[in-house]
């Protein structure tokens, strides 16, 4: 048995019979978008919790009725103004399973083309491209983004076995 102690627009918090605080959070996606030159699309995004911005791979929450891949396609278009000809699901899992049920699906997007984008919530401050290996270090403060880029590098490696 658990009781609800908070319900907001994004999360709900419960306390279970053992006193554990449990957070219900929507699932999300992270996209490693890599072009033919081996560059990765990144965005600098407002993150109020950090007191500033973070450099990240495109990402976002899965809306009701969307599949993870549909969300990944939408977020890549909105945040980067890109569409991809090829998609690969790289994996996924819980972001912080000790207290939160958020699951993150990781995708690789290739064969990229520009379509323009609108950034509907206005959180993207900058769009940029970095070589994949450099991008892995650049997003080090955001573990899910770094994981997506590491898995993308592994999948794209000519020596993968």
mmCIF file of N, CA and C in Angstrom, residues 39-128:
data_model
loop_
_atom_site.group_PDB
_atom_site.id
_atom_site.type_symbol
_atom_site.label_atom_id
_atom_site.label_comp_id
_atom_site.label_asym_id
_atom_site.label_seq_id
_atom_site.Cartn_x
_atom_site.Cartn_y
_atom_site.Cartn_z
ATOM 1 N N UNK A 39 29.751 13.364 -37.183
ATOM 2 C CA UNK A 39 29.431 14.418 -36.213
ATOM 3 C C UNK A 39 28.084 14.124 -35.566
ATOM 4 N N UNK A 40 27.947 14.562 -34.327
ATOM 5 C CA UNK A 40 26.733 14.339 -33.549
ATOM 6 C C UNK A 40 26.009 15.660 -33.315
ATOM 7 N N UNK A 41 24.692 15.644 -33.517
ATOM 8 C CA UNK A 41 23.868 16.824 -33.240
ATOM 9 C C UNK A 41 23.658 16.936 -31.736
ATOM 10 N N UNK A 42 23.979 18.105 -31.189
ATOM 11 C CA UNK A 42 23.790 18.375 -29.764
ATOM 12 C C UNK A 42 23.008 19.662 -29.591
ATOM 13 N N UNK A 43 22.413 19.815 -28.426
ATOM 14 C CA UNK A 43 21.676 21.033 -28.100
ATOM 15 C C UNK A 43 22.083 21.504 -26.711
ATOM 16 N N UNK A 44 22.171 22.816 -26.559
ATOM 17 C CA UNK A 44 22.369 23.406 -25.233
ATOM 18 C C UNK A 44 20.980 23.797 -24.742
ATOM 19 N N UNK A 45 20.576 23.215 -23.599
ATOM 20 C CA UNK A 45 19.194 23.300 -23.131
ATOM 21 C C UNK A 45 19.143 23.914 -21.736
ATOM 22 N N UNK A 46 18.142 24.772 -21.509
ATOM 23 C CA UNK A 46 17.891 25.290 -20.162
ATOM 24 C C UNK A 46 17.518 24.137 -19.245
ATOM 25 N N UNK A 47 18.200 24.045 -18.113
ATOM 26 C CA UNK A 47 17.885 23.040 -17.096
ATOM 27 C C UNK A 47 17.836 23.743 -15.750
ATOM 28 N N UNK A 48 16.645 24.187 -15.328
ATOM 29 C CA UNK A 48 16.516 24.962 -14.096
ATOM 30 C C UNK A 48 17.141 24.288 -12.871
ATOM 31 N N UNK A 49 17.097 22.967 -12.794
ATOM 32 C CA UNK A 49 17.652 22.271 -11.632
ATOM 33 C C UNK A 49 19.153 22.510 -11.498
ATOM 34 N N UNK A 50 19.845 22.710 -12.623
ATOM 35 C CA UNK A 50 21.295 22.929 -12.578
ATOM 36 C C UNK A 50 21.647 24.399 -12.412
ATOM 37 N N UNK A 51 20.643 25.262 -12.508
ATOM 38 C CA UNK A 51 20.906 26.694 -12.421
ATOM 39 C C UNK A 51 21.446 27.276 -13.713
ATOM 40 N N UNK A 52 21.320 26.547 -14.807
ATOM 41 C CA UNK A 52 21.836 27.046 -16.082
ATOM 42 C C UNK A 52 21.445 26.142 -17.228
ATOM 43 N N UNK A 53 22.409 25.916 -18.124
ATOM 44 C CA UNK A 53 22.162 25.081 -19.286
ATOM 45 C C UNK A 53 23.082 23.860 -19.248
ATOM 46 N N UNK A 54 22.684 22.830 -19.988
ATOM 47 C CA UNK A 54 23.513 21.642 -20.177
ATOM 48 C C UNK A 54 23.604 21.345 -21.662
ATOM 49 N N UNK A 55 24.747 20.832 -22.085
ATOM 50 C CA UNK A 55 24.908 20.341 -23.444
ATOM 51 C C UNK A 55 24.425 18.898 -23.457
ATOM 52 N N UNK A 56 23.505 18.591 -24.370
ATOM 53 C CA UNK A 56 22.857 17.281 -24.378
ATOM 54 C C UNK A 56 22.650 16.783 -25.795
ATOM 55 N N UNK A 57 22.435 15.483 -25.903
ATOM 56 C CA UNK A 57 21.874 14.911 -27.117
ATOM 57 C C UNK A 57 20.385 15.252 -27.108
ATOM 58 N N UNK A 58 19.752 15.329 -28.275
ATOM 59 C CA UNK A 58 18.311 15.588 -28.292
ATOM 60 C C UNK A 58 17.575 14.528 -27.466
ATOM 61 N N UNK A 59 16.547 14.961 -26.742
ATOM 62 C CA UNK A 59 15.839 14.056 -25.838
ATOM 63 C C UNK A 59 14.477 14.638 -25.503
ATOM 64 N N UNK A 60 13.619 13.800 -24.946
ATOM 65 C CA UNK A 60 12.331 14.316 -24.519
ATOM 66 C C UNK A 60 11.436 13.244 -23.943
ATOM 67 N N UNK A 61 10.324 13.688 -23.391
ATOM 68 C CA UNK A 61 9.352 12.801 -22.754
ATOM 69 C C UNK A 61 8.410 12.199 -23.784
ATOM 70 N N UNK A 62 8.026 10.955 -23.539
ATOM 71 C CA UNK A 62 7.078 10.266 -24.410
ATOM 72 C C UNK A 62 5.673 10.740 -24.068
ATOM 73 N N UNK A 63 4.981 11.278 -25.072
ATOM 74 C CA UNK A 63 3.604 11.731 -24.883
ATOM 75 C C UNK A 63 2.648 10.538 -24.900
ATOM 76 N N UNK A 64 1.484 10.704 -24.286
ATOM 77 C CA UNK A 64 0.457 9.660 -24.286
ATOM 78 C C UNK A 64 0.139 9.261 -25.722
ATOM 79 N N UNK A 65 0.100 7.968 -25.974
ATOM 80 C CA UNK A 65 -0.232 7.461 -27.299
ATOM 81 C C UNK A 65 0.949 7.340 -28.245
ATOM 82 N N UNK A 66 2.121 7.821 -27.853
ATOM 83 C CA UNK A 66 3.310 7.730 -28.701
ATOM 84 C C UNK A 66 4.125 6.492 -28.350
ATOM 85 N N UNK A 67 4.783 5.938 -29.356
ATOM 86 C CA UNK A 67 5.794 4.914 -29.106
ATOM 87 C C UNK A 67 7.116 5.636 -28.850
ATOM 88 N N UNK A 68 8.088 4.949 -28.260
ATOM 89 C CA UNK A 68 9.391 5.591 -28.090
ATOM 90 C C UNK A 68 9.985 6.087 -29.414
ATOM 91 N N UNK A 69 9.871 5.308 -30.487
ATOM 92 C CA UNK A 69 10.432 5.761 -31.765
ATOM 93 C C UNK A 69 9.700 6.992 -32.295
ATOM 94 N N UNK A 70 8.397 7.052 -32.162
ATOM 95 C CA UNK A 70 7.658 8.246 -32.592
ATOM 96 C C UNK A 70 8.133 9.472 -31.819
ATOM 97 N N UNK A 71 8.350 9.305 -30.527
ATOM 98 C CA UNK A 71 8.854 10.411 -29.710
ATOM 99 C C UNK A 71 10.240 10.822 -30.169
ATOM 100 N N UNK A 72 11.107 9.857 -30.432
ATOM 101 C CA UNK A 72 12.463 10.168 -30.888
ATOM 102 C C UNK A 72 12.421 10.962 -32.191
ATOM 103 N N UNK A 73 11.586 10.553 -33.123
ATOM 104 C CA UNK A 73 11.452 11.285 -34.396
ATOM 105 C C UNK A 73 10.973 12.720 -34.149
ATOM 106 N N UNK A 74 9.966 12.859 -33.292
ATOM 107 C CA UNK A 74 9.424 14.196 -32.990
ATOM 108 C C UNK A 74 10.470 15.077 -32.325
ATOM 109 N N UNK A 75 11.159 14.549 -31.326
ATOM 110 C CA UNK A 75 12.153 15.348 -30.604
ATOM 111 C C UNK A 75 13.320 15.755 -31.502
ATOM 112 N N UNK A 76 13.777 14.866 -32.378
ATOM 113 C CA UNK A 76 14.869 15.215 -33.289
ATOM 114 C C UNK A 76 14.446 16.357 -34.212
ATOM 115 N N UNK A 77 13.223 16.303 -34.686
ATOM 116 C CA UNK A 77 12.698 17.368 -35.557
ATOM 117 C C UNK A 77 12.547 18.678 -34.775
ATOM 118 N N UNK A 78 11.941 18.614 -33.582
ATOM 119 C CA UNK A 78 11.693 19.828 -32.804
ATOM 120 C C UNK A 78 12.983 20.474 -32.304
ATOM 121 N N UNK A 79 13.886 19.682 -31.748
ATOM 122 C CA UNK A 79 15.078 20.251 -31.115
ATOM 123 C C UNK A 79 16.196 20.566 -32.099
ATOM 124 N N UNK A 80 16.293 19.775 -33.176
ATOM 125 C CA UNK A 80 17.436 19.935 -34.090
ATOM 126 C C UNK A 80 17.039 20.294 -35.511
ATOM 127 N N UNK A 81 15.756 20.226 -35.837
ATOM 128 C CA UNK A 81 15.339 20.489 -37.210
ATOM 129 C C UNK A 81 15.806 19.413 -38.172
ATOM 130 N N UNK A 82 15.874 18.170 -37.696
ATOM 131 C CA UNK A 82 16.397 17.060 -38.497
ATOM 132 C C UNK A 82 15.399 15.909 -38.577
ATOM 133 N N UNK A 83 15.513 15.159 -39.678
ATOM 134 C CA UNK A 83 14.856 13.864 -39.806
ATOM 135 C C UNK A 83 15.925 12.850 -40.150
ATOM 136 N N UNK A 84 15.667 11.594 -39.812
ATOM 137 C CA UNK A 84 16.640 10.530 -40.068
ATOM 138 C C UNK A 84 16.033 9.469 -40.975
ATOM 139 N N UNK A 85 16.849 8.980 -41.905
ATOM 140 C CA UNK A 85 16.419 7.902 -42.789
ATOM 141 C C UNK A 85 16.528 6.532 -42.144
ATOM 142 N N UNK A 86 17.407 6.403 -41.154
ATOM 143 C CA UNK A 86 17.597 5.122 -40.466
ATOM 144 C C UNK A 86 17.558 5.331 -38.957
ATOM 145 N N UNK A 87 16.873 4.408 -38.293
ATOM 146 C CA UNK A 87 16.750 4.430 -36.832
ATOM 147 C C UNK A 87 17.125 3.069 -36.268
ATOM 148 N N UNK A 88 17.852 3.073 -35.165
ATOM 149 C CA UNK A 88 18.203 1.849 -34.450
ATOM 150 C C UNK A 88 17.960 2.094 -32.965
ATOM 151 N N UNK A 89 17.203 1.201 -32.327
ATOM 152 C CA UNK A 89 17.071 1.307 -30.871
ATOM 153 C C UNK A 89 18.308 0.673 -30.252
ATOM 154 N N UNK A 90 19.013 1.455 -29.427
ATOM 155 C CA UNK A 90 20.276 1.027 -28.835
ATOM 156 C C UNK A 90 20.104 0.330 -27.493
ATOM 157 N N UNK A 91 18.971 0.491 -26.880
ATOM 158 C CA UNK A 91 18.740 -0.086 -25.560
ATOM 159 C C UNK A 91 17.933 0.870 -24.720
ATOM 160 N N UNK A 92 17.986 0.672 -23.437
ATOM 161 C CA UNK A 92 17.253 1.547 -22.535
ATOM 162 C C UNK A 92 17.186 0.944 -21.150
ATOM 163 N N UNK A 93 16.597 1.675 -20.250
ATOM 164 C CA UNK A 93 16.453 1.202 -18.884
ATOM 165 C C UNK A 93 15.986 2.314 -17.971
ATOM 166 N N UNK A 94 15.973 2.011 -16.685
ATOM 167 C CA UNK A 94 15.554 2.987 -15.684
ATOM 168 C C UNK A 94 16.640 4.037 -15.480
ATOM 169 N N UNK A 95 16.234 5.287 -15.316
ATOM 170 C CA UNK A 95 17.212 6.362 -15.099
ATOM 171 C C UNK A 95 17.732 6.372 -13.666
ATOM 172 N N UNK A 96 16.876 6.059 -12.703
ATOM 173 C CA UNK A 96 17.270 6.067 -11.292
ATOM 174 C C UNK A 96 16.358 5.107 -10.523
ATOM 175 N N UNK A 97 16.575 3.787 -10.675
ATOM 176 C CA UNK A 97 15.615 2.802 -10.186
ATOM 177 C C UNK A 97 15.468 2.713 -8.675
ATOM 178 N N UNK A 98 16.314 3.372 -7.929
ATOM 179 C CA UNK A 98 16.182 3.338 -6.480
ATOM 180 C C UNK A 98 14.953 4.060 -5.968
ATOM 181 N N UNK A 99 14.426 4.995 -6.767
ATOM 182 C CA UNK A 99 13.256 5.739 -6.296
ATOM 183 C C UNK A 99 12.321 6.193 -7.413
ATOM 184 N N UNK A 100 12.708 6.040 -8.686
ATOM 185 C CA UNK A 100 11.938 6.621 -9.792
ATOM 186 C C UNK A 100 11.669 5.569 -10.866
ATOM 187 N N UNK A 101 10.469 5.600 -11.458
ATOM 188 C CA UNK A 101 10.116 4.618 -12.483
ATOM 189 C C UNK A 101 10.392 5.101 -13.907
ATOM 190 N N UNK A 102 11.043 6.246 -14.081
ATOM 191 C CA UNK A 102 11.329 6.753 -15.430
ATOM 192 C C UNK A 102 12.197 5.756 -16.195
ATOM 193 N N UNK A 103 11.733 5.389 -17.395
ATOM 194 C CA UNK A 103 12.508 4.541 -18.301
ATOM 195 C C UNK A 103 12.946 5.391 -19.484
ATOM 196 N N UNK A 104 14.192 5.219 -19.888
ATOM 197 C CA UNK A 104 14.733 5.975 -21.012
ATOM 198 C C UNK A 104 15.107 5.004 -22.119
ATOM 199 N N UNK A 105 14.597 5.258 -23.330
ATOM 200 C CA UNK A 105 14.951 4.485 -24.518
ATOM 201 C C UNK A 105 15.996 5.267 -25.293
ATOM 202 N N UNK A 106 17.058 4.576 -25.714
ATOM 203 C CA UNK A 106 18.171 5.206 -26.421
ATOM 204 C C UNK A 106 18.124 4.819 -27.893
ATOM 205 N N UNK A 107 18.284 5.824 -28.776
ATOM 206 C CA UNK A 107 18.206 5.602 -30.216
ATOM 207 C C UNK A 107 19.424 6.169 -30.930
ATOM 208 N N UNK A 108 19.772 5.525 -32.047
ATOM 209 C CA UNK A 108 20.748 6.045 -32.997
ATOM 210 C C UNK A 108 19.983 6.449 -34.244
ATOM 211 N N UNK A 109 20.185 7.681 -34.695
ATOM 212 C CA UNK A 109 19.568 8.189 -35.918
ATOM 213 C C UNK A 109 20.682 8.530 -36.903
ATOM 214 N N UNK A 110 20.581 7.995 -38.130
ATOM 215 C CA UNK A 110 21.572 8.281 -39.172
ATOM 216 C C UNK A 110 20.844 8.635 -40.466
ATOM 217 N N UNK A 111 21.630 8.917 -41.510
ATOM 218 C CA UNK A 111 21.076 9.382 -42.787
ATOM 219 C C UNK A 111 20.206 10.612 -42.533
ATOM 220 N N UNK A 112 20.832 11.620 -41.962
ATOM 221 C CA UNK A 112 20.130 12.816 -41.498
ATOM 222 C C UNK A 112 19.879 13.808 -42.620
ATOM 223 N N UNK A 113 18.747 14.483 -42.528
ATOM 224 C CA UNK A 113 18.412 15.561 -43.441
ATOM 225 C C UNK A 113 17.764 16.696 -42.677
ATOM 226 N N UNK A 114 18.002 17.915 -43.130
ATOM 227 C CA UNK A 114 17.460 19.099 -42.467
ATOM 228 C C UNK A 114 16.021 19.342 -42.907
ATOM 229 N N UNK A 115 15.144 19.616 -41.930
ATOM 230 C CA UNK A 115 13.744 19.922 -42.218
ATOM 231 C C UNK A 115 13.283 21.187 -41.505
ATOM 232 N N UNK A 116 14.173 21.830 -40.763
ATOM 233 C CA UNK A 116 13.770 22.978 -39.950
ATOM 234 C C UNK A 116 13.095 22.469 -38.691
ATOM 235 N N UNK A 117 13.063 23.279 -37.673
ATOM 236 C CA UNK A 117 12.460 22.855 -36.412
ATOM 237 C C UNK A 117 12.008 24.047 -35.614
ATOM 238 N N UNK A 118 11.075 23.798 -34.711
ATOM 239 C CA UNK A 118 10.459 24.922 -34.026
ATOM 240 C C UNK A 118 10.794 25.063 -32.556
ATOM 241 N N UNK A 119 11.313 24.045 -31.867
ATOM 242 C CA UNK A 119 11.573 24.103 -30.425
ATOM 243 C C UNK A 119 10.369 24.700 -29.689
ATOM 244 N N UNK A 120 9.256 23.955 -29.624
ATOM 245 C CA UNK A 120 8.008 24.510 -29.106
ATOM 246 C C UNK A 120 8.049 25.034 -27.679
ATOM 247 N N UNK A 121 8.895 24.469 -26.811
ATOM 248 C CA UNK A 121 8.918 24.977 -25.432
ATOM 249 C C UNK A 121 9.999 26.027 -25.212
ATOM 250 N N UNK A 122 10.798 26.319 -26.222
ATOM 251 C CA UNK A 122 11.790 27.385 -26.126
ATOM 252 C C UNK A 122 12.979 27.089 -25.242
ATOM 253 N N UNK A 123 13.220 25.819 -24.911
ATOM 254 C CA UNK A 123 14.310 25.493 -23.989
ATOM 255 C C UNK A 123 15.669 25.353 -24.675
ATOM 256 N N UNK A 124 15.694 25.162 -25.998
ATOM 257 C CA UNK A 124 16.962 24.997 -26.715
ATOM 258 C C UNK A 124 17.600 26.366 -26.927
ATOM 259 N N UNK A 125 18.805 26.538 -26.402
ATOM 260 C CA UNK A 125 19.534 27.804 -26.532
ATOM 261 C C UNK A 125 20.503 27.792 -27.703
ATOM 262 N N UNK A 126 20.983 26.598 -28.076
ATOM 263 C CA UNK A 126 21.984 26.501 -29.138
ATOM 264 C C UNK A 126 21.923 25.101 -29.741
ATOM 265 N N UNK A 127 22.115 25.026 -31.045
ATOM 266 C CA UNK A 127 22.263 23.750 -31.750
ATOM 267 C C UNK A 127 23.682 23.701 -32.281
ATOM 268 N N UNK A 128 24.356 22.573 -32.111
ATOM 269 C CA UNK A 128 25.719 22.471 -32.618
ATOM 270 C C UNK A 128 26.049 21.036 -32.989
#
